[in-house]
PDB file of C-alpha atoms in Angstrom:
ATOM      1  CA  MET A  29      94.422  22.075 105.742  1.00  0.00           C
ATOM      2  CA  ASN A  30      97.509  24.174 105.799  1.00  0.00           C
ATOM      3  CA  THR A  31      96.765  26.900 107.995  1.00  0.00           C
ATOM      4  CA  ALA A  32      98.434  29.621 105.824  1.00  0.00           C
ATOM      5  CA  LEU A  33      95.975  28.132 102.740  1.00  0.00           C
ATOM      6  CA  THR A  34      92.992  28.597 105.548  1.00  0.00           C
ATOM      7  CA  TYR A  35      93.752  32.129 106.350  1.00  0.00           C
ATOM      8  CA  LEU A  36      94.099  33.006 102.817  1.00  0.00           C
ATOM      9  CA  LYS A  37      90.833  31.352 102.198  1.00  0.00           C
ATOM     10  CA  ARG A  38      89.278  33.026 104.677  1.00  0.00           C
ATOM     11  CA  ALA A  39      90.762  36.481 103.725  1.00  0.00           C
ATOM     12  CA  GLN A  40      89.403  36.024 100.524  1.00  0.00           C
ATOM     13  CA  GLN A  41      85.614  35.273 101.862  1.00  0.00           C
ATOM     14  CA  ILE A  42      85.921  38.838 103.625  1.00  0.00           C
ATOM     15  CA  LEU A  43      86.697  40.425 100.333  1.00  0.00           C
ATOM     16  CA  GLN A  44      83.835  38.516  98.607  1.00  0.00           C
ATOM     17  CA  ARG A  45      81.522  39.622 101.617  1.00  0.00           C
ATOM     18  CA  ILE A  46      82.472  43.145 100.860  1.00  0.00           C
ATOM     19  CA  GLN A  47      82.142  43.069  97.311  1.00  0.00           C
ATOM     20  CA  ASP A  48      78.462  41.284  97.839  1.00  0.00           C
ATOM     21  CA  THR A  49      77.423  43.595 100.492  1.00  0.00           C
ATOM     22  CA  GLN A  50      79.283  46.890 100.644  1.00  0.00           C
ATOM     23  CA  LEU A  51      79.207  48.616  97.387  1.00  0.00           C
ATOM     24  CA  ASP A  52      75.984  50.660  97.581  1.00  0.00           C
ATOM     25  CA  VAL A  53      77.153  51.947 101.067  1.00  0.00           C
ATOM     26  CA  LEU A  54      80.811  52.645  99.539  1.00  0.00           C
ATOM     27  CA  GLU A  55      79.198  54.985  97.093  1.00  0.00           C
ATOM     28  CA  GLN A  56      77.411  56.856  99.576  1.00  0.00           C
ATOM     29  CA  ALA A  57      80.552  57.309 101.830  1.00  0.00           C
ATOM     30  CA  ALA A  58      82.225  58.472  98.497  1.00  0.00           C
ATOM     31  CA  ASN A  59      79.624  61.041  98.026  1.00  0.00           C
ATOM     32  CA  ILE A  60      80.088  62.431 101.107  1.00  0.00           C
ATOM     33  CA  CYS A  61      84.148  62.515 100.644  1.00  0.00           C
ATOM     34  CA  THR A  62      83.856  63.972  97.565  1.00  0.00           C
ATOM     35  CA  ASP A  63      81.474  66.721  98.691  1.00  0.00           C
ATOM     36  CA  THR A  64      83.935  67.550 101.614  1.00  0.00           C
ATOM     37  CA  ILE A  65      87.051  67.701  99.218  1.00  0.00           C
ATOM     38  CA  GLY A  66      85.218  68.943  96.304  1.00  0.00           C
ATOM     39  CA  GLY A  67      84.050  72.013  98.408  1.00  0.00           C
ATOM     40  CA  GLY A  68      87.220  72.826 100.228  1.00  0.00           C
ATOM     41  CA  GLY A  69      87.223  70.717 103.321  1.00  0.00           C
ATOM     42  CA  LEU A  70      88.753  68.069 104.955  1.00  0.00           C
ATOM     43  CA  VAL A  71      88.065  64.511 105.471  1.00  0.00           C
ATOM     44  CA  HIS A  72      89.106  63.966 109.216  1.00  0.00           C
ATOM     45  CA  LEU A  73      90.853  60.458 109.590  1.00  0.00           C
ATOM     46  CA  PHE A  74      90.683  58.763 113.171  1.00  0.00           C
ATOM     47  CA  GLY A  75      91.167  55.454 114.807  1.00  0.00           C
ATOM     48  CA  SER A  76      92.561  54.049 117.976  1.00  0.00           C
ATOM     49  CA  GLY A  77      94.797  51.078 118.471  1.00  0.00           C
ATOM     50  CA  HIS A  78      95.434  48.770 115.627  1.00  0.00           C
ATOM     51  CA  SER A  79      92.647  50.969 113.427  1.00  0.00           C
ATOM     52  CA  ARG A  80      95.452  53.661 113.080  1.00  0.00           C
ATOM     53  CA  ILE A  81      96.382  51.311 110.123  1.00  0.00           C
ATOM     54  CA  GLY A  82      93.443  52.284 108.098  1.00  0.00           C
ATOM     55  CA  VAL A  83      94.279  56.041 108.896  1.00  0.00           C
ATOM     56  CA  GLU A  84      97.304  55.732 107.129  1.00  0.00           C
ATOM     57  CA  GLU A  85      96.334  53.232 104.621  1.00  0.00           C
ATOM     58  CA  MET A  86      94.271  56.020 103.265  1.00  0.00           C
ATOM     59  CA  PHE A  87      96.709  58.905 103.070  1.00  0.00           C
ATOM     60  CA  PRO A  88      99.692  59.408 102.543  1.00  0.00           C
ATOM     61  CA  ARG A  89     100.259  56.171 100.492  1.00  0.00           C
ATOM     62  CA  TYR A  90     100.992  55.694  96.749  1.00  0.00           C
ATOM     63  CA  GLY A  91      97.942  55.983  95.025  1.00  0.00           C
ATOM     64  CA  SER A  92      96.375  58.347  97.263  1.00  0.00           C
ATOM     65  CA  PHE A  93      95.691  62.188  97.096  1.00  0.00           C
ATOM     66  CA  PRO A  94      95.201  65.182  99.320  1.00  0.00           C
ATOM     67  CA  GLY A  95      91.757  66.009 100.936  1.00  0.00           C
ATOM     68  CA  PHE A  96      92.120  63.058 103.849  1.00  0.00           C
ATOM     69  CA  HIS A  97      93.506  64.531 107.051  1.00  0.00           C
ATOM     70  CA  PRO A  98      94.819  61.746 109.427  1.00  0.00           C
ATOM     71  CA  ILE A  99      94.520  62.425 112.998  1.00  0.00           C
ATOM     72  CA  VAL A 100      96.762  59.906 114.607  1.00  0.00           C
ATOM     73  CA  GLU A 101      97.519  60.004 118.505  1.00  0.00           C
ATOM     74  CA  LEU A 102     100.669  58.253 119.583  1.00  0.00           C
ATOM     75  CA  SER A 103      99.349  57.363 122.938  1.00  0.00           C
ATOM     76  CA  LEU A 104      96.713  55.478 121.542  1.00  0.00           C
ATOM     77  CA  THR A 105      98.159  53.956 118.698  1.00  0.00           C
ATOM     78  CA  TYR A 106     102.339  53.501 119.254  1.00  0.00           C
ATOM     79  CA  HIS A 107     102.477  49.956 119.644  1.00  0.00           C
ATOM     80  CA  ASN A 108     105.871  48.583 119.126  1.00  0.00           C
ATOM     81  CA  MET A 109     107.145  49.169 122.321  1.00  0.00           C
ATOM     82  CA  VAL A 110     104.406  46.819 124.104  1.00  0.00           C
ATOM     83  CA  VAL A 111     105.729  47.154 127.509  1.00  0.00           C
ATOM     84  CA  GLY A 112     107.492  49.817 129.455  1.00  0.00           C
ATOM     85  CA  PRO A 113     107.101  53.285 128.622  1.00  0.00           C
ATOM     86  CA  ASN A 114     104.261  53.873 125.706  1.00  0.00           C
ATOM     87  CA  GLY A 115     102.939  50.407 126.369  1.00  0.00           C
ATOM     88  CA  GLN A 116      99.986  48.447 125.336  1.00  0.00           C
ATOM     89  CA  ARG A 117      98.545  48.566 128.514  1.00  0.00           C
ATOM     90  CA  GLN A 118      98.498  52.540 128.860  1.00  0.00           C
ATOM     91  CA  ALA A 119      97.133  52.360 125.084  1.00  0.00           C
ATOM     92  CA  ILE A 120      94.231  49.946 126.243  1.00  0.00           C
ATOM     93  CA  PHE A 121      93.500  52.005 129.193  1.00  0.00           C
ATOM     94  CA  LEU A 122      93.510  55.707 127.288  1.00  0.00           C
ATOM     95  CA  GLU A 123      91.421  54.589 124.758  1.00  0.00           C
ATOM     96  CA  ARG A 124      88.821  54.014 127.357  1.00  0.00           C
ATOM     97  CA  VAL A 125      88.934  57.221 129.054  1.00  0.00           C
ATOM     98  CA  GLU A 126      86.026  59.608 128.797  1.00  0.00           C
ATOM     99  CA  GLY A 127      86.834  62.893 127.849  1.00  0.00           C
ATOM    100  CA  LEU A 128      90.234  62.108 125.675  1.00  0.00           C
ATOM    101  CA  GLY A 129      88.335  62.045 122.176  1.00  0.00           C
ATOM    102  CA  ARG A 130      86.896  65.445 123.122  1.00  0.00           C
ATOM    103  CA  THR A 131      90.193  66.773 124.390  1.00  0.00           C
ATOM    104  CA  ILE A 132      91.944  65.596 121.215  1.00  0.00           C
ATOM    105  CA  LEU A 133      89.444  67.595 118.936  1.00  0.00           C
ATOM    106  CA  ARG A 134      89.753  70.968 120.711  1.00  0.00           C
ATOM    107  CA  ASN A 135      93.181  71.193 118.964  1.00  0.00           C
ATOM    108  CA  PHE A 136      91.641  71.685 115.270  1.00  0.00           C
ATOM    109  CA  VAL A 137      89.433  74.142 113.896  1.00  0.00           C
ATOM    110  CA  LEU A 138      86.450  71.703 112.563  1.00  0.00           C
ATOM    111  CA  ARG A 139      83.422  73.077 110.417  1.00  0.00           C
ATOM    112  CA  PRO A 140      81.388  72.084 107.253  1.00  0.00           C
ATOM    113  CA  PRO A 141      81.822  70.829 104.725  1.00  0.00           C
ATOM    114  CA  ASP A 142      84.450  68.726 106.716  1.00  0.00           C
ATOM    115  CA  SER A 143      83.643  65.053 107.367  1.00  0.00           C
ATOM    116  CA  PHE A 144      84.860  61.970 109.297  1.00  0.00           C
ATOM    117  CA  ILE A 145      86.156  58.742 108.694  1.00  0.00           C
ATOM    118  CA  ILE A 146      86.641  56.813 111.876  1.00  0.00           C
ATOM    119  CA  PHE A 147      88.178  53.329 112.079  1.00  0.00           C
ATOM    120  CA  SER A 148      87.294  50.827 115.227  1.00  0.00           C
ATOM    121  CA  ASN A 149      86.803  47.101 114.445  1.00  0.00           C
ATOM    122  CA  SER A 150      84.825  47.073 117.703  1.00  0.00           C
ATOM    123  CA  GLY A 151      82.758  50.451 117.447  1.00  0.00           C
ATOM    124  CA  VAL A 152      82.211  50.716 121.370  1.00  0.00           C
ATOM    125  CA  ASN A 153      85.867  51.677 122.656  1.00  0.00           C
ATOM    126  CA  GLU A 154      85.100  55.329 124.602  1.00  0.00           C
ATOM    127  CA  VAL A 155      87.756  57.376 122.663  1.00  0.00           C
ATOM    128  CA  VAL A 156      86.093  56.866 119.205  1.00  0.00           C
ATOM    129  CA  VAL A 157      82.471  57.150 120.288  1.00  0.00           C
ATOM    130  CA  GLU A 158      83.698  60.611 121.781  1.00  0.00           C
ATOM    131  CA  VAL A 159      84.876  61.767 118.618  1.00  0.00           C
ATOM    132  CA  ALA A 160      81.915  60.892 116.715  1.00  0.00           C
ATOM    133  CA  LEU A 161      79.776  62.519 118.805  1.00  0.00           C
ATOM    134  CA  GLU A 162      81.995  65.561 118.950  1.00  0.00           C
ATOM    135  CA  ALA A 163      82.033  65.566 115.073  1.00  0.00           C
ATOM    136  CA  LYS A 164      78.263  65.323 115.005  1.00  0.00           C
ATOM    137  CA  ARG A 165      77.590  68.136 117.409  1.00  0.00           C
ATOM    138  CA  LYS A 166      79.580  70.047 114.692  1.00  0.00           C
ATOM    139  CA  LEU A 167      77.378  69.022 112.274  1.00  0.00           C
ATOM    140  CA  LEU A 168      80.023  67.044 110.277  1.00  0.00           C
ATOM    141  CA  PRO A 169      78.879  63.812 108.694  1.00  0.00           C
ATOM    142  CA  VAL A 170      80.477  60.828 110.333  1.00  0.00           C
ATOM    143  CA  ILE A 171      81.226  57.434 108.178  1.00  0.00           C
ATOM    144  CA  ALA A 172      82.473  54.451 110.512  1.00  0.00           C
ATOM    145  CA  VAL A 173      84.431  51.624 109.620  1.00  0.00           C
ATOM    146  CA  VAL A 174      83.618  49.162 111.572  1.00  0.00           C
ATOM    147  CA  SER A 175      82.995  44.956 112.095  1.00  0.00           C
ATOM    148  CA  ALA A 176      79.356  45.010 112.085  1.00  0.00           C
ATOM    149  CA  ALA A 177      79.434  41.501 113.259  1.00  0.00           C
ATOM    150  CA  HIS A 178      81.542  42.473 116.630  1.00  0.00           C
ATOM    151  CA  CYS A 179      80.363  45.941 117.318  1.00  0.00           C
ATOM    152  CA  ASN A 180      76.576  44.336 117.239  1.00  0.00           C
ATOM    153  CA  ALA A 181      77.712  41.738 119.360  1.00  0.00           C
ATOM    154  CA  SER A 182      79.291  44.275 122.003  1.00  0.00           C
ATOM    155  CA  ALA A 183      77.668  46.175 124.862  1.00  0.00           C
ATOM    156  CA  ALA A 184      78.020  50.184 124.695  1.00  0.00           C
ATOM    157  CA  ARG A 185      80.570  51.417 126.851  1.00  0.00           C
ATOM    158  CA  HIS A 186      80.467  55.173 126.648  1.00  0.00           C
ATOM    159  CA  SER A 187      78.471  56.761 129.268  1.00  0.00           C
ATOM    160  CA  GLU A 188      75.816  58.317 126.558  1.00  0.00           C
ATOM    161  CA  GLY A 189      75.235  54.857 125.853  1.00  0.00           C
ATOM    162  CA  GLN A 190      76.013  54.663 122.128  1.00  0.00           C
ATOM    163  CA  ARG A 191      77.829  52.714 119.886  1.00  0.00           C
ATOM    164  CA  LEU A 192      79.923  54.225 116.983  1.00  0.00           C
ATOM    165  CA  THR A 193      77.302  52.164 114.450  1.00  0.00           C
ATOM    166  CA  ASP A 194      74.494  54.469 116.622  1.00  0.00           C
ATOM    167  CA  ILE A 195      76.270  57.725 115.526  1.00  0.00           C
ATOM    168  CA  ALA A 196      77.549  57.355 112.037  1.00  0.00           C
ATOM    169  CA  ASP A 197      75.313  58.490 109.031  1.00  0.00           C
ATOM    170  CA  VAL A 198      77.212  55.968 106.899  1.00  0.00           C
ATOM    171  CA  ILE A 199      78.298  52.412 108.109  1.00  0.00           C
ATOM    172  CA  LEU A 200      81.021  50.673 105.928  1.00  0.00           C
ATOM    173  CA  ASP A 201      81.342  46.914 107.575  1.00  0.00           C
ATOM    174  CA  ASN A 202      84.909  45.312 107.010  1.00  0.00           C
ATOM    175  CA  CYS A 203      82.893  41.828 107.308  1.00  0.00           C
ATOM    176  CA  THR A 204      85.169  40.263 109.744  1.00  0.00           C
ATOM    177  CA  PRO A 205      83.594  38.007 111.829  1.00  0.00           C
ATOM    178  CA  ALA A 206      83.177  38.954 115.763  1.00  0.00           C
ATOM    179  CA  GLY A 207      86.442  38.466 117.811  1.00  0.00           C
ATOM    180  CA  ASP A 208      88.690  39.110 114.319  1.00  0.00           C
ATOM    181  CA  ALA A 209      90.880  36.053 114.445  1.00  0.00           C
ATOM    182  CA  LEU A 210      89.988  33.619 111.363  1.00  0.00           C
ATOM    183  CA  VAL A 211      91.815  30.293 111.710  1.00  0.00           C
ATOM    184  CA  PRO A 212      91.704  27.281 114.291  1.00  0.00           C
ATOM    185  CA  ILE A 213      94.798  25.520 114.856  1.00  0.00           C
ATOM    186  CA  ASP A 214      94.526  21.862 116.148  1.00  0.00           C
ATOM    187  CA  GLY A 215      95.503  20.956 119.692  1.00  0.00           C
ATOM    188  CA  HIS A 216      94.956  25.020 120.407  1.00  0.00           C
ATOM    189  CA  PRO A 217      92.101  26.599 122.208  1.00  0.00           C
ATOM    190  CA  ASP A 218      92.538  30.277 120.195  1.00  0.00           C
ATOM    191  CA  LEU A 219      91.713  31.421 116.904  1.00  0.00           C
ATOM    192  CA  VAL A 220      94.809  33.255 115.273  1.00  0.00           C
ATOM    193  CA  GLY A 221      95.322  35.593 112.195  1.00  0.00           C
ATOM    194  CA  PRO A 222      93.296  38.410 112.421  1.00  0.00           C
ATOM    195  CA  GLY A 223      91.273  39.875 109.467  1.00  0.00           C
ATOM    196  CA  SER A 224      90.063  43.274 110.079  1.00  0.00           C
ATOM    197  CA  THR A 225      93.121  44.843 108.343  1.00  0.00           C
ATOM    198  CA  ILE A 226      92.369  43.012 105.246  1.00  0.00           C
ATOM    199  CA  GLY A 227      88.623  44.187 105.373  1.00  0.00           C
ATOM    200  CA  ALA A 228      89.705  47.876 106.241  1.00  0.00           C
ATOM    201  CA  ALA A 229      92.385  48.113 103.515  1.00  0.00           C
ATOM    202  CA  ALA A 230      90.243  47.016 100.714  1.00  0.00           C
ATOM    203  CA  LEU A 231      87.255  49.586 102.265  1.00  0.00           C
ATOM    204  CA  VAL A 232      89.587  52.340 101.949  1.00  0.00           C
ATOM    205  CA  ASN A 233      91.602  51.586  98.718  1.00  0.00           C
ATOM    206  CA  SER A 234      87.632  51.041  97.193  1.00  0.00           C
ATOM    207  CA  LEU A 235      86.748  54.280  98.634  1.00  0.00           C
ATOM    208  CA  LYS A 236      90.002  56.210  97.414  1.00  0.00           C
ATOM    209  CA  CYS A 237      89.130  55.026  93.592  1.00  0.00           C
ATOM    210  CA  LEU A 238      85.555  55.988  93.937  1.00  0.00           C
ATOM    211  CA  VAL A 239      86.367  59.440  95.228  1.00  0.00           C
ATOM    212  CA  ALA A 240      89.120  59.826  92.872  1.00  0.00           C
ATOM    213  CA  ASP A 241      86.837  59.258  89.931  1.00  0.00           C
ATOM    214  CA  LYS A 242      84.057  61.233  91.627  1.00  0.00           C
ATOM    215  CA  LEU A 243      86.575  64.170  92.049  1.00  0.00           C
ATOM    216  CA  THR A 244      87.682  63.871  88.146  1.00  0.00           C
ATOM    217  CA  SER A 245      84.114  63.720  86.647  1.00  0.00           C
ATOM    218  CA  HIS A 246      83.579  67.165  88.449  1.00  0.00           C
ATOM    219  CA  GLY A 247      86.128  68.625  87.002  1.00  0.00           C
ATOM    220  CA  GLN A 248      88.637  68.486  90.191  1.00  0.00           C
ATOM    221  CA  PRO A 249      91.190  65.508  89.438  1.00  0.00           C
ATOM    222  CA  PRO A 250      93.014  65.417  92.453  1.00  0.00           C
ATOM    223  CA  ILE A 251      96.974  65.571  92.837  1.00  0.00           C
ATOM    224  CA  VAL A 252      97.960  61.798  93.082  1.00  0.00           C
ATOM    225  CA  LEU A 253     101.040  60.337  94.767  1.00  0.00           C
ATOM    226  CA  THR A 254     102.418  58.394  91.778  1.00  0.00           C
ATOM    227  CA  SER A 255     105.419  55.804  92.013  1.00  0.00           C
ATOM    228  CA  SER A 256     108.453  56.577  89.836  1.00  0.00           C
ATOM    229  CA  TYR A 257     107.833  53.284  88.101  1.00  0.00           C
ATOM    230  CA  HIS A 258     104.734  54.878  86.533  1.00  0.00           C
ATOM    231  CA  ILE A 259     106.126  58.429  85.632  1.00  0.00           C
ATOM    232  CA  GLY A 260     109.948  58.246  86.191  1.00  0.00           C
ATOM    233  CA  GLY A 261     112.043  59.523  89.267  1.00  0.00           C
ATOM    234  CA  GLU A 262     112.212  63.331  88.300  1.00  0.00           C
ATOM    235  CA  ALA A 263     108.391  63.586  87.696  1.00  0.00           C
ATOM    236  CA  ALA A 264     107.733  61.602  90.868  1.00  0.00           C
ATOM    237  CA  LYS A 265     109.496  63.934  92.894  1.00  0.00           C
ATOM    238  CA  ALA A 266     107.942  67.042  91.609  1.00  0.00           C
ATOM    239  CA  ARG A 267     104.484  64.923  92.143  1.00  0.00           C
ATOM    240  CA  PHE A 268     105.383  64.556  96.054  1.00  0.00           C
ATOM    241  CA  ASN A 269     106.288  68.275  96.107  1.00  0.00           C
ATOM    242  CA  GLU A 270     103.054  69.148  94.663  1.00  0.00           C
ATOM    243  CA  CYS A 271     101.101  67.047  96.617  1.00  0.00           C
ATOM    244  CA  PHE A 272     102.528  67.793 100.364  1.00  0.00           C
ATOM    245  CA  ASP A 273     102.510  71.512  99.376  1.00  0.00           C
ATOM    246  CA  ASP A 274      98.763  70.977  98.347  1.00  0.00           C
ATOM    247  CA  TYR A 275      98.002  69.076 101.281  1.00  0.00           C
ATOM    248  CA  ARG A 276      99.768  72.001 103.420  1.00  0.00           C
ATOM    249  CA  GLU A 277      97.712  74.508 102.321  1.00  0.00           C
ATOM    250  CA  ARG A 278      94.272  72.283 102.538  1.00  0.00           C
ATOM    251  CA  VAL A 279      95.379  71.446 106.385  1.00  0.00           C
ATOM    252  CA  LYS A 280      96.262  75.027 107.319  1.00  0.00           C
ATOM    253  CA  ARG A 281      92.783  75.825 108.586  1.00  0.00           C
ATOM    254  CA  VAL A 282      92.167  73.124 110.870  1.00  0.00           C
ATOM    255  CA  TYR A 283      95.623  74.080 112.385  1.00  0.00           C
ATOM    256  CA  GLY A 284      94.086  77.825 112.881  1.00  0.00           C
ATOM    257  CA  CYS A 285      97.092  79.068 110.754  1.00  0.00           C
ATOM    258  CA  GLU A 286      94.829  80.615 108.038  1.00  0.00           C
TER     259      GLU A 286
END
């Protein structure tokens, strides 16, 4: 079989598993996010490594809205250098350093009704576990986006002996097999073609739709970043400004600017 087609079929299987198994859990996660945003709080988003992709997929994107607060640490996610300064070796080292997650969160004023969505395919690296532990210590709900298969097969690395799934209030499974890569190649020993980005993006955007629906039904329709294709160029520019102004007002508190 054509290996591109194999990848597409296996990506479809991921989406089907999400549809078959995650709808109730997405509803639980959406209720947390709706309570947070509707109550004037922020849903903080965190991920290290390539899990940063899930953070940026949530906000800001066309079809997204304020209320979600991306926390992106470049030392953990700046992948384009690969080697040399800001290289992958440093990023991989840093995401396993205890104390870094706690240090990152000291930059922010966090309090209820805030909540967290933490992205990690493995769910065991020290920095994401520590961010989750700190969030829970501040009495904030935690939603984890992980590969349940990979996380369940992995030993805890943090000194407290916990994985992200041991801490989270809600676990969204990206339904990717352990090891992430999906496609065998004849004559090659390794699988290629990771699937976790497919699963995470599907979960993120499904969740986004549910939250927008719930906020609207509660009389708090979100300000949605909308393409000029739908509303015209001038209206789209005005909408961007309105959306980013709203976001600025929402995040002032977490940076101690109120």
